[in-house]
């Protein structure tokens, strides 16, 4: 399943190829996976540079933004204290990891128990994981990303009442919260407010900020791999990190089409009734790449039901 060929086939033909592939039992291809991880490591080095830390971003650093390349942020003592001393996962490689997208293909999947059995679970953009959805999406969460636009839209930039935001995060228990504070200048203050809020409420949840150079390197890496987008999706950011931090990577909820491989129409997200729509990210391009990587045994894409 070559990614360039996939991008040119009709949707029905793609689905048929994918269904035929499901007949075979997936196993990680150690050689292909190791080669891909090695290539990715030379580019991005998540164990050292995924988040801003006191080690990789010393006090006084003029940190360049990912997209506002002419802008910098001076790391003063107050901000420096927000950073962990070193990368929290630099000395551990997790055996099995799940990266959970929020696609409607997860609805009625029954994959919750399988997801919860993983050694490490990444989730994107504060999705609901209540009892209503737990059978399909599970509960376990080790990292959850939050796009600052969510803080602005759902929690009024944390400029007034902050308890609703704190309460929403409690569903994730001790999961670490990750934000792209240095993606652009608009993201910075609202990302810092998340840290202040959790500190004020004496939360045990850690708050980390993606290192802008890591995200820029990851964007270049995927562009060279044929993924074209104005910006990487949160899901692809986490898949990129997981490929370095984990031995075996499993994707759930990643699907960019209005119907599942069986031809049944699905919603945009597992938690709403909105139809899929074209957006800012190159979702079909990302999915093509994931399917190609699945076929080579680099990672596994789950699109069906779980036993």
C-alpha atoms as a printed R data frame, in Angstrom:
    type eleno elety resid chain resno       x       y      z
1   ATOM     1    CA   UNK     A     1   0.000   0.000  0.000
2   ATOM     2    CA   UNK     A     2   2.249   2.768 -1.253
3   ATOM     3    CA   UNK     A     3   1.210   6.148  0.136
4   ATOM     4    CA   UNK     A     4   1.479   7.919 -3.225
5   ATOM     5    CA   UNK     A     5  -0.637   5.240 -4.883
6   ATOM     6    CA   UNK     A     6  -3.160   5.404 -2.038
7   ATOM     7    CA   UNK     A     7  -3.626   9.123 -2.500
8   ATOM     8    CA   UNK     A     8  -4.794   8.553 -6.071
9   ATOM     9    CA   UNK     A     9  -7.176   5.617 -5.646
10  ATOM    10    CA   UNK     A    10 -10.918   5.973 -5.294
11  ATOM    11    CA   UNK     A    11 -12.321   5.781 -1.792
12  ATOM    12    CA   UNK     A    12 -14.167   2.518 -2.488
13  ATOM    13    CA   UNK     A    13 -10.965   0.911 -3.777
14  ATOM    14    CA   UNK     A    14  -9.032   2.116 -0.746
15  ATOM    15    CA   UNK     A    15 -11.629   0.610  1.576
16  ATOM    16    CA   UNK     A    16 -11.513  -2.682 -0.302
17  ATOM    17    CA   UNK     A    17  -7.722  -2.839 -0.052
18  ATOM    18    CA   UNK     A    18  -7.948  -2.079  3.649
19  ATOM    19    CA   UNK     A    19 -10.589  -4.758  4.255
20  ATOM    20    CA   UNK     A    20  -8.456  -7.362  2.481
21  ATOM    21    CA   UNK     A    21  -5.503  -6.417  4.642
22  ATOM    22    CA   UNK     A    22  -7.531  -7.027  7.825
23  ATOM    23    CA   UNK     A    23  -7.660 -10.743  6.999
24  ATOM    24    CA   UNK     A    24  -3.991 -10.943  7.958
25  ATOM    25    CA   UNK     A    25  -2.950 -10.787 11.602
26  ATOM    26    CA   UNK     A    26  -0.898  -7.648 12.239
27  ATOM    27    CA   UNK     A    27   2.533  -7.995 13.792
28  ATOM    28    CA   UNK     A    28   5.194  -5.383 14.317
29  ATOM    29    CA   UNK     A    29   7.995  -5.610 11.767
30  ATOM    30    CA   UNK     A    30  10.980  -5.074 14.040
31  ATOM    31    CA   UNK     A    31  13.322  -4.173 11.177
32  ATOM    32    CA   UNK     A    32  10.988  -1.637  9.542
33  ATOM    33    CA   UNK     A    33   9.922  -0.156 12.890
34  ATOM    34    CA   UNK     A    34  13.489   0.210 14.120
35  ATOM    35    CA   UNK     A    35  14.587   1.866 10.874
36  ATOM    36    CA   UNK     A    36  11.688   4.317 10.952
37  ATOM    37    CA   UNK     A    37  12.272   5.182 14.620
38  ATOM    38    CA   UNK     A    38  15.965   5.714 13.945
39  ATOM    39    CA   UNK     A    39  15.191   8.088 11.077
40  ATOM    40    CA   UNK     A    40  12.684   9.938 13.236
41  ATOM    41    CA   UNK     A    41  15.111  10.138 16.155
42  ATOM    42    CA   UNK     A    42  17.769  11.809 14.014
43  ATOM    43    CA   UNK     A    43  15.221  14.433 13.028
44  ATOM    44    CA   UNK     A    44  13.298  15.122 16.222
45  ATOM    45    CA   UNK     A    45  14.687  13.370 19.327
46  ATOM    46    CA   UNK     A    46  11.559  13.276 21.474
47  ATOM    47    CA   UNK     A    47  13.347  11.817 24.550
48  ATOM    48    CA   UNK     A    48  15.309  15.077 24.807
49  ATOM    49    CA   UNK     A    49  13.273  17.745 23.017
50  ATOM    50    CA   UNK     A    50   9.561  16.885 23.043
51  ATOM    51    CA   UNK     A    51   8.857  19.406 25.820
52  ATOM    52    CA   UNK     A    52  10.617  22.565 26.936
53  ATOM    53    CA   UNK     A    53  12.747  21.670 29.947
54  ATOM    54    CA   UNK     A    54  15.265  23.467 32.120
55  ATOM    55    CA   UNK     A    55  17.949  21.335 30.485
56  ATOM    56    CA   UNK     A    56  17.107  22.072 26.832
57  ATOM    57    CA   UNK     A    57  15.845  25.636 27.411
58  ATOM    58    CA   UNK     A    58  18.114  27.369 29.947
59  ATOM    59    CA   UNK     A    59  17.235  30.514 31.865
60  ATOM    60    CA   UNK     A    60  17.607  33.557 29.599
61  ATOM    61    CA   UNK     A    61  16.957  31.639 26.373
62  ATOM    62    CA   UNK     A    62  15.273  33.636 23.624
63  ATOM    63    CA   UNK     A    63  12.984  30.853 22.478
64  ATOM    64    CA   UNK     A    64  11.838  31.106 18.865
65  ATOM    65    CA   UNK     A    65   8.189  30.461 18.122
66  ATOM    66    CA   UNK     A    66   7.311  27.633 15.775
67  ATOM    67    CA   UNK     A    67   5.433  29.720 13.198
68  ATOM    68    CA   UNK     A    68   6.094  33.322 14.255
69  ATOM    69    CA   UNK     A    69   9.724  32.851 13.302
70  ATOM    70    CA   UNK     A    70  10.565  36.528 13.780
71  ATOM    71    CA   UNK     A    71   9.227  36.440 17.333
72  ATOM    72    CA   UNK     A    72  10.973  35.128 20.430
73  ATOM    73    CA   UNK     A    73  10.029  34.640 24.063
74  ATOM    74    CA   UNK     A    74  12.572  35.480 26.726
75  ATOM    75    CA   UNK     A    75  12.624  32.691 29.308
76  ATOM    76    CA   UNK     A    76  12.714  34.556 32.632
77  ATOM    77    CA   UNK     A    77  12.949  32.966 36.081
78  ATOM    78    CA   UNK     A    78   9.149  32.715 36.535
79  ATOM    79    CA   UNK     A    79   8.650  30.796 33.285
80  ATOM    80    CA   UNK     A    80  11.831  28.764 33.766
81  ATOM    81    CA   UNK     A    81  10.409  27.395 37.036
82  ATOM    82    CA   UNK     A    82   7.391  26.057 35.097
83  ATOM    83    CA   UNK     A    83   9.601  23.718 33.085
84  ATOM    84    CA   UNK     A    84  10.570  20.245 34.345
85  ATOM    85    CA   UNK     A    85  14.274  19.821 34.998
86  ATOM    86    CA   UNK     A    86  14.536  17.209 32.248
87  ATOM    87    CA   UNK     A    87  12.274  15.279 29.899
88  ATOM    88    CA   UNK     A    88   9.966  13.119 32.045
89  ATOM    89    CA   UNK     A    89  10.110  10.108 29.699
90  ATOM    90    CA   UNK     A    90  13.729  10.293 28.577
91  ATOM    91    CA   UNK     A    91  14.851   7.090 30.322
92  ATOM    92    CA   UNK     A    92  11.831   4.894 29.646
93  ATOM    93    CA   UNK     A    93  10.642   3.153 26.519
94  ATOM    94    CA   UNK     A    94   7.077   1.971 26.944
95  ATOM    95    CA   UNK     A    95   6.256  -1.436 25.517
96  ATOM    96    CA   UNK     A    96   2.760  -0.824 24.093
97  ATOM    97    CA   UNK     A    97   1.212   2.604 23.570
98  ATOM    98    CA   UNK     A    98  -2.148   3.772 22.302
99  ATOM    99    CA   UNK     A    99  -2.708   7.119 20.631
100 ATOM   100    CA   UNK     A   100  -6.410   7.952 20.669
101 ATOM   101    CA   UNK     A   101  -7.864  10.152 17.961
102 ATOM   102    CA   UNK     A   102 -11.411  11.429 18.403
103 ATOM   103    CA   UNK     A   103 -12.874  10.066 15.162
104 ATOM   104    CA   UNK     A   104 -16.425   8.761 14.922
105 ATOM   105    CA   UNK     A   105 -14.989   5.400 13.878
106 ATOM   106    CA   UNK     A   106 -14.472   4.738 17.608
107 ATOM   107    CA   UNK     A   107 -18.228   4.809 18.252
108 ATOM   108    CA   UNK     A   108 -19.548   1.301 19.033
109 ATOM   109    CA   UNK     A   109 -16.033  -0.111 18.651
110 ATOM   110    CA   UNK     A   110 -15.928  -1.709 22.087
111 ATOM   111    CA   UNK     A   111 -12.197  -0.902 22.258
112 ATOM   112    CA   UNK     A   112 -12.190   0.661 25.719
113 ATOM   113    CA   UNK     A   113 -10.827  -2.357 27.585
114 ATOM   114    CA   UNK     A   114  -8.107  -2.917 24.987
115 ATOM   115    CA   UNK     A   115  -7.066   0.746 25.159
116 ATOM   116    CA   UNK     A   116  -6.948   0.649 28.954
117 ATOM   117    CA   UNK     A   117  -4.649  -2.392 28.834
118 ATOM   118    CA   UNK     A   118  -1.904  -0.396 27.104
119 ATOM   119    CA   UNK     A   119   1.197   0.695 29.004
120 ATOM   120    CA   UNK     A   120   0.817   4.359 28.011
121 ATOM   121    CA   UNK     A   121  -2.142   6.229 26.509
122 ATOM   122    CA   UNK     A   122  -2.087   9.555 24.657
123 ATOM   123    CA   UNK     A   123  -5.301  11.547 24.050
124 ATOM   124    CA   UNK     A   124  -5.948  14.670 21.985
125 ATOM   125    CA   UNK     A   125  -7.664  17.913 22.929
126 ATOM   126    CA   UNK     A   126  -9.608  17.110 26.078
127 ATOM   127    CA   UNK     A   127 -12.133  14.604 24.654
128 ATOM   128    CA   UNK     A   128 -14.917  13.249 26.908
129 ATOM   129    CA   UNK     A   129 -14.066   9.953 28.612
130 ATOM   130    CA   UNK     A   130 -17.134   9.633 30.813
131 ATOM   131    CA   UNK     A   131 -19.102   6.444 31.557
132 ATOM   132    CA   UNK     A   132 -21.131   7.164 28.424
133 ATOM   133    CA   UNK     A   133 -18.104   6.510 26.209
134 ATOM   134    CA   UNK     A   134 -15.816   4.316 28.307
135 ATOM   135    CA   UNK     A   135 -16.745   1.024 26.577
136 ATOM   136    CA   UNK     A   136 -15.509   2.433 23.270
137 ATOM   137    CA   UNK     A   137 -12.668   4.775 24.222
138 ATOM   138    CA   UNK     A   138 -11.502   3.605 27.624
139 ATOM   139    CA   UNK     A   139 -10.515   5.689 30.590
140 ATOM   140    CA   UNK     A   140  -6.742   5.403 31.045
141 ATOM   141    CA   UNK     A   141  -4.884   8.592 30.121
142 ATOM   142    CA   UNK     A   142  -1.217   9.395 30.642
143 ATOM   143    CA   UNK     A   143  -0.958  12.468 28.390
144 ATOM   144    CA   UNK     A   144  -3.740  14.701 27.118
145 ATOM   145    CA   UNK     A   145  -3.123  17.653 24.815
146 ATOM   146    CA   UNK     A   146  -5.119  20.853 24.940
147 ATOM   147    CA   UNK     A   147  -5.251  23.234 22.007
148 ATOM   148    CA   UNK     A   148  -5.412  26.805 23.394
149 ATOM   149    CA   UNK     A   149  -8.430  27.426 21.145
150 ATOM   150    CA   UNK     A   150 -10.333  25.020 23.411
151 ATOM   151    CA   UNK     A   151  -9.405  27.161 26.426
152 ATOM   152    CA   UNK     A   152 -10.672  30.214 24.570
153 ATOM   153    CA   UNK     A   153 -13.903  28.678 23.251
154 ATOM   154    CA   UNK     A   154 -14.998  26.529 26.191
155 ATOM   155    CA   UNK     A   155 -13.431  28.272 29.173
156 ATOM   156    CA   UNK     A   156 -13.275  31.971 28.173
157 ATOM   157    CA   UNK     A   157  -9.456  32.004 28.173
158 ATOM   158    CA   UNK     A   158  -9.539  31.311 31.949
159 ATOM   159    CA   UNK     A   159  -9.970  35.034 32.514
160 ATOM   160    CA   UNK     A   160 -13.023  34.648 34.789
161 ATOM   161    CA   UNK     A   161 -14.322  31.460 36.414
162 ATOM   162    CA   UNK     A   162 -11.664  28.797 36.391
163 ATOM   163    CA   UNK     A   163 -13.250  25.975 38.374
164 ATOM   164    CA   UNK     A   164 -15.148  24.537 35.343
165 ATOM   165    CA   UNK     A   165 -11.805  23.987 33.624
166 ATOM   166    CA   UNK     A   166 -10.254  22.414 36.716
167 ATOM   167    CA   UNK     A   167 -13.318  20.192 37.120
168 ATOM   168    CA   UNK     A   168 -13.157  19.075 33.469
169 ATOM   169    CA   UNK     A   169  -9.536  18.012 33.916
170 ATOM   170    CA   UNK     A   170 -10.321  15.831 36.922
171 ATOM   171    CA   UNK     A   171 -11.757  13.181 34.584
172 ATOM   172    CA   UNK     A   172  -8.152  12.529 33.540
173 ATOM   173    CA   UNK     A   173  -6.964  12.038 37.119
174 ATOM   174    CA   UNK     A   174  -3.155  12.336 37.167
175 ATOM   175    CA   UNK     A   175  -2.623  12.593 33.413
176 ATOM   176    CA   UNK     A   176  -0.047  15.122 32.263
177 ATOM   177    CA   UNK     A   177  -1.396  18.098 30.312
178 ATOM   178    CA   UNK     A   178   0.506  19.275 27.217
179 ATOM   179    CA   UNK     A   179   0.037  22.548 25.325
180 ATOM   180    CA   UNK     A   180   1.719  24.221 22.310
181 ATOM   181    CA   UNK     A   181   2.525  27.393 24.265
182 ATOM   182    CA   UNK     A   182   5.223  28.445 21.823
183 ATOM   183    CA   UNK     A   183   3.447  27.633 18.572
184 ATOM   184    CA   UNK     A   184   2.651  31.330 18.131
185 ATOM   185    CA   UNK     A   185   2.381  34.406 20.351
186 ATOM   186    CA   UNK     A   186  -1.398  34.004 20.803
187 ATOM   187    CA   UNK     A   187  -0.944  30.638 22.497
188 ATOM   188    CA   UNK     A   188   1.542  31.668 25.155
189 ATOM   189    CA   UNK     A   189  -0.410  33.511 27.846
190 ATOM   190    CA   UNK     A   190  -3.431  31.209 27.782
191 ATOM   191    CA   UNK     A   191  -1.135  28.154 28.019
192 ATOM   192    CA   UNK     A   192   0.601  29.649 31.044
193 ATOM   193    CA   UNK     A   193  -2.802  30.258 32.652
194 ATOM   194    CA   UNK     A   194  -3.444  26.515 32.555
195 ATOM   195    CA   UNK     A   195  -0.332  26.009 34.699
196 ATOM   196    CA   UNK     A   196  -1.360  28.792 37.103
197 ATOM   197    CA   UNK     A   197  -4.887  27.358 37.485
198 ATOM   198    CA   UNK     A   198  -3.688  23.853 38.280
199 ATOM   199    CA   UNK     A   199  -1.144  25.210 40.737
200 ATOM   200    CA   UNK     A   200  -3.809  27.355 42.440
201 ATOM   201    CA   UNK     A   201  -6.069  24.312 42.858
202 ATOM   202    CA   UNK     A   202  -3.072  22.257 44.073
203 ATOM   203    CA   UNK     A   203  -3.576  19.726 41.298
204 ATOM   204    CA   UNK     A   204  -1.183  16.798 41.010
205 ATOM   205    CA   UNK     A   205  -1.312  16.984 37.205
206 ATOM   206    CA   UNK     A   206   1.874  18.077 35.468
207 ATOM   207    CA   UNK     A   207   1.749  20.741 32.764
208 ATOM   208    CA   UNK     A   208   4.232  20.573 29.888
209 ATOM   209    CA   UNK     A   209   4.785  22.746 26.818
210 ATOM   210    CA   UNK     A   210   5.792  21.330 23.430
211 ATOM   211    CA   UNK     A   211   9.223  22.550 22.400
212 ATOM   212    CA   UNK     A   212   8.691  24.703 19.274
213 ATOM   213    CA   UNK     A   213  11.821  23.380 17.573
214 ATOM   214    CA   UNK     A   214  10.615  19.812 18.077
215 ATOM   215    CA   UNK     A   215   7.283  20.634 16.418
216 ATOM   216    CA   UNK     A   216   9.026  22.433 13.564
217 ATOM   217    CA   UNK     A   217  11.348  19.472 13.005
218 ATOM   218    CA   UNK     A   218   8.400  17.067 13.139
219 ATOM   219    CA   UNK     A   219   6.517  19.160 10.597
220 ATOM   220    CA   UNK     A   220   9.491  19.056  8.227
221 ATOM   221    CA   UNK     A   221   9.876  15.321  8.784
222 ATOM   222    CA   UNK     A   222   6.267  14.555  7.809
223 ATOM   223    CA   UNK     A   223   6.409  16.954  4.887
224 ATOM   224    CA   UNK     A   224   9.321  14.925  3.552
225 ATOM   225    CA   UNK     A   225   7.179  11.823  4.110
226 ATOM   226    CA   UNK     A   226   4.461  13.218  1.852
227 ATOM   227    CA   UNK     A   227   2.125  14.682  4.481
228 ATOM   228    CA   UNK     A   228   1.164  18.184  3.422
229 ATOM   229    CA   UNK     A   229  -0.572  20.465  5.934
230 ATOM   230    CA   UNK     A   230  -0.492  24.048  7.132
231 ATOM   231    CA   UNK     A   231  -0.071  22.573 10.569
232 ATOM   232    CA   UNK     A   232   0.286  19.077 12.001
233 ATOM   233    CA   UNK     A   233  -2.795  17.816 13.797
234 ATOM   234    CA   UNK     A   234  -2.573  17.165 17.536
235 ATOM   235    CA   UNK     A   235  -2.986  13.480 16.730
236 ATOM   236    CA   UNK     A   236   0.004  13.416 14.401
237 ATOM   237    CA   UNK     A   237   2.108  15.279 16.989
238 ATOM   238    CA   UNK     A   238   1.346  12.538 19.516
239 ATOM   239    CA   UNK     A   239   1.905   9.712 17.017
240 ATOM   240    CA   UNK     A   240   5.306  11.244 16.237
241 ATOM   241    CA   UNK     A   241   6.237  11.274 19.922
242 ATOM   242    CA   UNK     A   242   4.876   7.767 20.514
243 ATOM   243    CA   UNK     A   243   6.952   6.313 17.686
244 ATOM   244    CA   UNK     A   244  10.093   7.332 19.578
245 ATOM   245    CA   UNK     A   245   8.919   6.736 23.149
246 ATOM   246    CA   UNK     A   246   7.214   3.365 22.598
247 ATOM   247    CA   UNK     A   247   8.224  -0.011 21.228
248 ATOM   248    CA   UNK     A   248   4.802  -0.736 19.702
249 ATOM   249    CA   UNK     A   249   2.290   1.965 18.697
250 ATOM   250    CA   UNK     A   250  -1.454   1.416 18.223
251 ATOM   251    CA   UNK     A   251  -3.798   4.051 16.773
252 ATOM   252    CA   UNK     A   252  -7.522   4.219 17.589
253 ATOM   253    CA   UNK     A   253 -10.000   6.790 16.325
254 ATOM   254    CA   UNK     A   254  -7.912   7.894 13.337
255 ATOM   255    CA   UNK     A   255 -10.033   7.976 10.196
256 ATOM   256    CA   UNK     A   256 -10.694  10.871  7.842
257 ATOM   257    CA   UNK     A   257 -13.619   9.660  5.742
258 ATOM   258    CA   UNK     A   258 -17.410  10.094  6.082
259 ATOM   259    CA   UNK     A   259 -17.926   6.339  6.277
260 ATOM   260    CA   UNK     A   260 -16.099   3.429  7.854
261 ATOM   261    CA   UNK     A   261 -14.380   0.717  5.761
262 ATOM   262    CA   UNK     A   262 -17.683  -1.188  5.594
263 ATOM   263    CA   UNK     A   263 -19.386   1.796  3.929
264 ATOM   264    CA   UNK     A   264 -21.458   2.864  6.961
265 ATOM   265    CA   UNK     A   265 -21.637   6.617  7.516
266 ATOM   266    CA   UNK     A   266 -19.977   7.845 10.705
267 ATOM   267    CA   UNK     A   267 -19.775  11.143 12.574
268 ATOM   268    CA   UNK     A   268 -16.778  13.463 12.707
269 ATOM   269    CA   UNK     A   269 -16.161  12.697 16.409
270 ATOM   270    CA   UNK     A   270 -17.217   9.753 18.563
271 ATOM   271    CA   UNK     A   271 -18.948  12.151 20.958
272 ATOM   272    CA   UNK     A   272 -21.054  14.217 18.531
273 ATOM   273    CA   UNK     A   273 -23.331  13.962 15.505
274 ATOM   274    CA   UNK     A   274 -21.410  16.371 13.291
275 ATOM   275    CA   UNK     A   275 -20.572  15.195  9.788
276 ATOM   276    CA   UNK     A   276 -16.884  15.048  8.752
277 ATOM   277    CA   UNK     A   277 -15.667  18.252  7.161
278 ATOM   278    CA   UNK     A   278 -12.483  19.455  5.472
279 ATOM   279    CA   UNK     A   279 -10.311  21.470  7.821
280 ATOM   280    CA   UNK     A   280  -6.984  23.043  8.608
281 ATOM   281    CA   UNK     A   281  -5.105  19.761  8.866
282 ATOM   282    CA   UNK     A   282  -4.255  17.335  6.051
283 ATOM   283    CA   UNK     A   283  -6.298  14.518  7.567
284 ATOM   284    CA   UNK     A   284  -6.644  12.249  4.492
285 ATOM   285    CA   UNK     A   285  -2.922  12.679  3.826
286 ATOM   286    CA   UNK     A   286  -2.152  11.694  7.419
287 ATOM   287    CA   UNK     A   287  -4.434   8.659  7.256
288 ATOM   288    CA   UNK     A   288  -2.891   7.497  3.970
289 ATOM   289    CA   UNK     A   289   0.499   7.625  5.660
290 ATOM   290    CA   UNK     A   290  -0.719   5.721  8.730
291 ATOM   291    CA   UNK     A   291  -2.250   2.979  6.564
292 ATOM   292    CA   UNK     A   292   1.001   2.702  4.649
293 ATOM   293    CA   UNK     A   293   2.944   2.396  7.924
294 ATOM   294    CA   UNK     A   294   0.456  -0.221  9.145
295 ATOM   295    CA   UNK     A   295   1.057  -2.291  6.019
296 ATOM   296    CA   UNK     A   296   4.813  -2.200  6.705
297 ATOM   297    CA   UNK     A   297   4.421  -3.208 10.360
298 ATOM   298    CA   UNK     A   298   5.650   0.118 11.768
299 ATOM   299    CA   UNK     A   299   2.452   0.855 13.708
300 ATOM   300    CA   UNK     A   300  -1.058  -0.581 13.870
301 ATOM   301    CA   UNK     A   301  -4.213   1.298 12.850
302 ATOM   302    CA   UNK     A   302  -7.422  -0.012 14.454
303 ATOM   303    CA   UNK     A   303 -10.580   0.690 12.449
304 ATOM   304    CA   UNK     A   304 -12.847  -2.194 13.422
305 ATOM   305    CA   UNK     A   305 -14.405  -3.528 16.597
306 ATOM   306    CA   UNK     A   306 -12.344  -4.991 19.414
307 ATOM   307    CA   UNK     A   307 -13.052  -8.451 20.806
